[in-house]
Amino acid sequence: MIAPAGPDGFWAQAAMIAAVVLCSTTGEVLTAAAMKSIGDLDEIRAKSGLAGAIRAVLTCPLFFFGVGFLALAFFSLLFALNHLPLSLVAPASASLTLVTNAIAGKVFLKENVDRRRWTAAVLVCIGVYLLAH
């Protein structure tokens, strides 16, 4: 349960979970954008071999920015787990990342997010609210 107030209260806990969610979503969006910009790795491998496919990934700056944000998300998760209960951090960060990924996929990657996914996102938000209170 989220504590009421103070330095170890609600806002500090919310900030720790938000850091995990925002870093994770940013990393996943950047990595997905990188992979879309690279193209089909199977085709690249067929033309240039495995070394060509690896080179295509390793020469894409977006890929490294994505990996960097995913590393920040991992260390943010470790920090949050050090200060908050697992029973709060794991479901809240995973669930909210699902919601932010749907939003970011729609806005930044122009993905088709159907009604079923939006409904799932709303239900996840309700679940996180119930978990936190």
Backbone as numpy.savetxt, mean C-alpha at the origin, in Angstrom:
# Nx Ny Nz CAx CAy CAz Cx Cy Cz
-7.86 -1.55 21.12 -8.70 -0.38 21.12 -7.82 0.85 21.12
-8.24 1.88 20.41 -7.46 3.12 20.34 -7.67 3.90 21.63
-6.55 4.39 22.19 -6.60 5.16 23.42 -7.21 6.54 23.16
-7.74 7.20 24.22 -8.46 8.44 24.01 -7.62 9.63 23.55
-6.57 10.01 24.26 -5.81 11.22 23.89 -4.43 11.16 24.50
-3.66 12.25 24.29 -2.32 12.31 24.84 -1.29 11.92 23.80
0.00 11.99 24.17 1.05 11.69 23.19 1.01 10.26 22.67
0.51 9.34 23.48 0.38 7.96 23.04 -1.08 7.63 22.72
-1.88 8.67 22.51 -3.30 8.49 22.31 -3.70 8.32 20.86
-4.92 8.71 20.61 -5.57 8.48 19.32 -4.75 9.01 18.15
-4.31 10.26 18.22 -3.64 10.87 17.05 -2.30 10.22 16.77
-1.57 9.86 17.80 -0.28 9.19 17.59 -0.50 7.81 16.96
-1.50 7.10 17.45 -1.80 5.79 16.90 -2.30 5.89 15.46
-3.17 6.87 15.21 -3.68 7.08 13.85 -2.54 7.45 12.90
-1.60 8.25 13.38 -0.46 8.65 12.53 0.42 7.45 12.19
0.62 6.56 13.15 1.45 5.37 12.87 0.78 4.48 11.82
-0.51 4.28 11.97 -1.22 3.44 10.99 -1.29 4.15 9.64
-1.51 5.47 9.65 -1.55 6.24 8.40 -0.21 6.17 7.67
0.88 6.20 8.40 2.20 6.12 7.76 2.36 4.79 7.03
1.93 3.72 7.66 2.01 2.40 7.02 1.16 2.38 5.76
-0.07 2.86 5.87 -1.02 2.82 4.76 -0.55 3.69 3.61
-0.14 4.91 3.90 0.25 5.83 2.82 1.54 5.39 2.13
2.51 4.94 2.90 3.76 4.45 2.28 3.50 3.20 1.44
2.68 2.31 1.97 2.38 1.08 1.23 1.63 1.37 -0.06
0.62 2.21 0.00 -0.15 2.55 -1.19 0.71 3.26 -2.22
1.52 4.20 -1.78 2.41 4.91 -2.70 3.37 3.94 -3.36
3.96 3.05 -2.58 4.88 2.06 -3.13 4.22 1.13 -4.13
3.01 0.69 -3.82 2.31 -0.23 -4.72 1.88 0.47 -6.00
1.44 1.72 -5.91 1.04 2.46 -7.11 2.27 2.73 -7.99
3.36 3.16 -7.39 4.58 3.42 -8.18 5.11 2.14 -8.83
5.09 1.04 -8.10 5.55 -0.23 -8.65 4.65 -0.69 -9.79
3.34 -0.56 -9.61 2.41 -0.94 -10.67 2.59 -0.06 -11.90
2.77 1.25 -11.69 3.01 2.16 -12.81 4.30 1.81 -13.53
5.31 1.44 -12.77 6.59 1.04 -13.38 6.41 -0.19 -14.24
5.71 -1.18 -13.72 5.54 -2.42 -14.47 4.69 -2.19 -15.72
3.70 -1.30 -15.64 2.91 -0.98 -16.83 3.73 -0.23 -17.86
4.65 0.62 -17.40 5.49 1.37 -18.34 6.54 0.47 -19.00
6.97 -0.56 -18.30 7.96 -1.49 -18.84 7.34 -2.35 -19.93
6.14 -2.81 -19.71 5.48 -3.68 -20.68 5.51 -5.13 -20.22
5.11 -6.00 -21.09 5.01 -7.43 -20.80 6.40 -8.06 -20.65
6.72 -8.50 -19.46 8.04 -9.07 -19.21 8.25 -10.38 -19.98
7.18 -11.12 -20.24 7.32 -12.34 -21.03 7.77 -12.03 -22.45
7.22 -10.96 -23.03 7.64 -10.55 -24.37 9.09 -10.06 -24.37
9.44 -9.29 -23.37 10.81 -8.79 -23.27 11.77 -9.97 -23.11
11.39 -10.93 -22.28 12.24 -12.11 -22.07 12.37 -12.93 -23.35
11.29 -13.03 -24.12 11.33 -13.78 -25.37 12.28 -13.12 -26.37
12.31 -11.80 -26.38 13.17 -11.06 -27.32 14.61 -10.93 -26.83
14.76 -10.62 -25.52 16.08 -10.27 -24.99 16.60 -11.23 -23.94
15.86 -12.28 -23.65 16.28 -13.22 -22.63 15.99 -12.71 -21.24
16.31 -13.54 -20.26 16.08 -13.19 -18.86 16.87 -11.93 -18.47
18.08 -11.82 -18.97 18.90 -10.64 -18.65 18.23 -9.37 -19.16
17.61 -9.44 -20.33 16.90 -8.27 -20.87 15.71 -7.89 -20.01
14.98 -8.88 -19.52 13.82 -8.60 -18.66 14.28 -7.98 -17.34
15.34 -8.52 -16.78 15.88 -7.96 -15.53 16.37 -6.54 -15.76
17.07 -6.32 -16.86 17.58 -4.99 -17.19 16.42 -3.99 -17.36
15.33 -4.43 -17.98 14.17 -3.55 -18.17 13.61 -3.08 -16.83
13.56 -3.97 -15.87 13.04 -3.60 -14.55 14.04 -2.72 -13.81
15.31 -3.11 -13.84 16.33 -2.39 -13.06 16.70 -1.03 -13.63
16.28 -0.74 -14.84 16.57 0.58 -15.42 15.35 1.51 -15.36
14.32 1.09 -14.66 13.11 1.91 -14.53 13.12 2.63 -13.18
13.29 3.97 -13.20 13.34 4.71 -11.93 12.08 4.57 -11.08
10.92 4.51 -11.72 9.67 4.35 -10.95 9.69 3.09 -10.10
10.29 2.04 -10.62 10.38 0.79 -9.88 11.14 1.00 -8.56
12.25 1.73 -8.62 13.04 1.94 -7.41 12.35 2.87 -6.43
11.63 3.88 -6.94 10.84 4.72 -6.03 9.77 3.88 -5.33
9.12 2.99 -6.09 8.11 2.11 -5.51 8.69 1.21 -4.45
9.82 0.60 -4.74 10.48 -0.28 -3.76 10.90 0.52 -2.53
11.35 1.75 -2.74 11.73 2.60 -1.61 10.56 2.88 -0.68
9.40 3.19 -1.27 8.22 3.44 -0.46 7.72 2.16 0.22
7.86 1.03 -0.46 7.48 -0.24 0.18 8.40 -0.55 1.36
9.67 -0.19 1.25 10.59 -0.36 2.38 10.20 0.56 3.53
9.83 1.80 3.21 9.35 2.71 4.26 8.09 2.17 4.93
7.21 1.57 4.13 5.99 0.98 4.69 6.34 -0.15 5.66
7.32 -0.97 5.28 7.73 -2.07 6.14 8.29 -1.56 7.47
9.15 -0.54 7.41 9.73 -0.02 8.64 8.69 0.75 9.46
7.73 1.39 8.78 6.62 2.03 9.50 5.78 0.98 10.22
5.58 -0.15 9.56 4.84 -1.26 10.18 5.59 -1.77 11.42
6.90 -1.94 11.30 7.68 -2.39 12.46 7.56 -1.40 13.62
7.64 -0.11 13.30 7.52 0.92 14.34 6.14 0.85 15.00
5.09 0.74 14.17 3.73 0.66 14.72 3.56 -0.58 15.59
4.09 -1.71 15.13 3.97 -2.94 15.91 4.74 -2.86 17.23
5.76 -2.03 17.26 6.53 -1.84 18.48 5.74 -1.03 19.51
4.80 -0.19 19.03 4.09 0.71 19.93 2.60 0.40 20.11
2.04 -0.39 19.21 0.61 -0.66 19.25 0.35 -2.16 19.22
-0.82 -2.58 19.64 -1.14 -4.00 19.61 -1.29 -4.54 18.18
-0.80 -5.73 17.97 -0.92 -6.40 16.67 -2.38 -6.49 16.24
-3.26 -6.74 17.20 -4.68 -6.90 16.88 -5.32 -5.63 16.33
-4.65 -4.48 16.48 -5.12 -3.23 15.88 -4.36 -2.93 14.60
-3.03 -3.00 14.66 -2.19 -2.57 13.54 -2.42 -3.43 12.29
-2.38 -4.74 12.44 -2.47 -5.61 11.26 -3.78 -5.44 10.52
-4.93 -5.55 11.17 -6.18 -5.40 10.41 -6.40 -3.98 9.90
-6.06 -2.98 10.71 -6.29 -1.59 10.28 -5.42 -1.23 9.09
-4.14 -1.56 9.16 -3.25 -1.19 8.05 -3.58 -1.98 6.78
-3.85 -3.26 6.92 -4.17 -4.07 5.74 -5.48 -3.64 5.11
-6.48 -3.40 5.94 -7.80 -3.02 5.43 -7.79 -1.65 4.80
-7.17 -0.69 5.48 -7.15 0.66 4.93 -6.28 0.74 3.67
-5.27 -0.10 3.59 -4.47 -0.14 2.36 -5.32 -0.64 1.20
-6.19 -1.58 1.45 -7.11 -2.05 0.41 -7.96 -0.89 -0.11
-8.46 -0.07 0.80 -9.29 1.07 0.42 -8.48 2.09 -0.36
-7.31 2.47 0.16 -6.50 3.48 -0.52 -5.98 2.97 -1.86
-5.72 1.68 -1.98 -5.29 1.13 -3.26 -6.41 1.22 -4.30
-7.65 1.00 -3.89 -8.78 1.13 -4.82 -8.90 2.57 -5.30
-8.78 3.51 -4.38 -8.87 4.92 -4.74 -7.70 5.32 -5.64
-6.49 4.94 -5.24 -5.30 5.30 -6.03 -5.30 4.62 -7.39
-5.75 3.38 -7.45 -5.84 2.69 -8.74 -6.77 3.41 -9.69
-7.89 3.88 -9.17 -8.87 4.62 -9.99 -8.31 5.97 -10.43
-7.72 6.71 -9.48 -7.28 8.08 -9.76 -5.99 8.12 -10.56
-4.97 7.38 -10.13 -3.65 7.50 -10.73 -3.39 6.53 -11.88
-3.94 5.34 -11.80 -3.68 4.33 -12.83 -4.85 4.15 -13.79
-5.92 4.92 -13.55 -7.11 4.89 -14.42 -7.71 3.48 -14.53
-7.65 2.73 -13.44 -8.21 1.38 -13.43 -9.72 1.43 -13.26
-10.39 0.41 -13.73 -11.82 0.30 -13.56 -12.09 -0.37 -12.21
-12.61 0.41 -11.28 -12.96 -0.11 -9.96 -14.48 -0.21 -9.92
-14.99 -1.42 -9.95 -16.43 -1.61 -10.06 -17.15 -1.42 -8.73
-18.47 -1.47 -8.78 -19.32 -1.23 -7.61 -19.03 -2.23 -6.50
-18.74 -3.46 -6.85 -18.45 -4.49 -5.84 -17.21 -4.12 -5.03
-16.18 -3.60 -5.68 -14.96 -3.20 -4.95 -15.22 -1.99 -4.06
-16.02 -1.02 -4.55 -16.35 0.14 -3.71 -17.17 -0.29 -2.50
-18.09 -1.22 -2.70 -18.88 -1.74 -1.58 -17.97 -2.42 -0.57
-17.04 -3.21 -1.06 -16.08 -3.87 -0.16 -15.26 -2.84 0.60
-14.86 -1.76 -0.06 -14.08 -0.72 0.59 -14.88 -0.05 1.71
-16.15 0.22 1.46 -17.01 0.83 2.49 -17.17 -0.13 3.67
-17.37 -1.40 3.39 -17.50 -2.39 4.47 -16.21 -2.50 5.28
-15.08 -2.40 4.59 -13.79 -2.43 5.29 -13.67 -1.23 6.22
-14.08 -0.06 5.75 -14.03 1.14 6.61 -14.90 0.97 7.84
-16.07 0.40 7.66 -16.96 0.14 8.80 -16.29 -0.84 9.77
-15.66 -1.88 9.23 -14.97 -2.85 10.07 -13.82 -2.24 10.86
-13.04 -1.37 10.21 -11.94 -0.71 10.92 -12.48 0.20 12.01
-13.56 0.90 11.72 -14.19 1.75 12.74 -14.63 0.92 13.95
-15.28 -0.20 13.68 -15.72 -1.07 14.78 -14.53 -1.64 15.55
-13.47 -1.94 14.86 -12.27 -2.46 15.50 -11.64 -1.42 16.42
-11.65 -0.17 15.98 -10.98 0.88 16.73 -11.80 1.38 17.93
-13.08 1.10 17.94 -13.92 1.63 19.03 -14.47 0.56 19.91
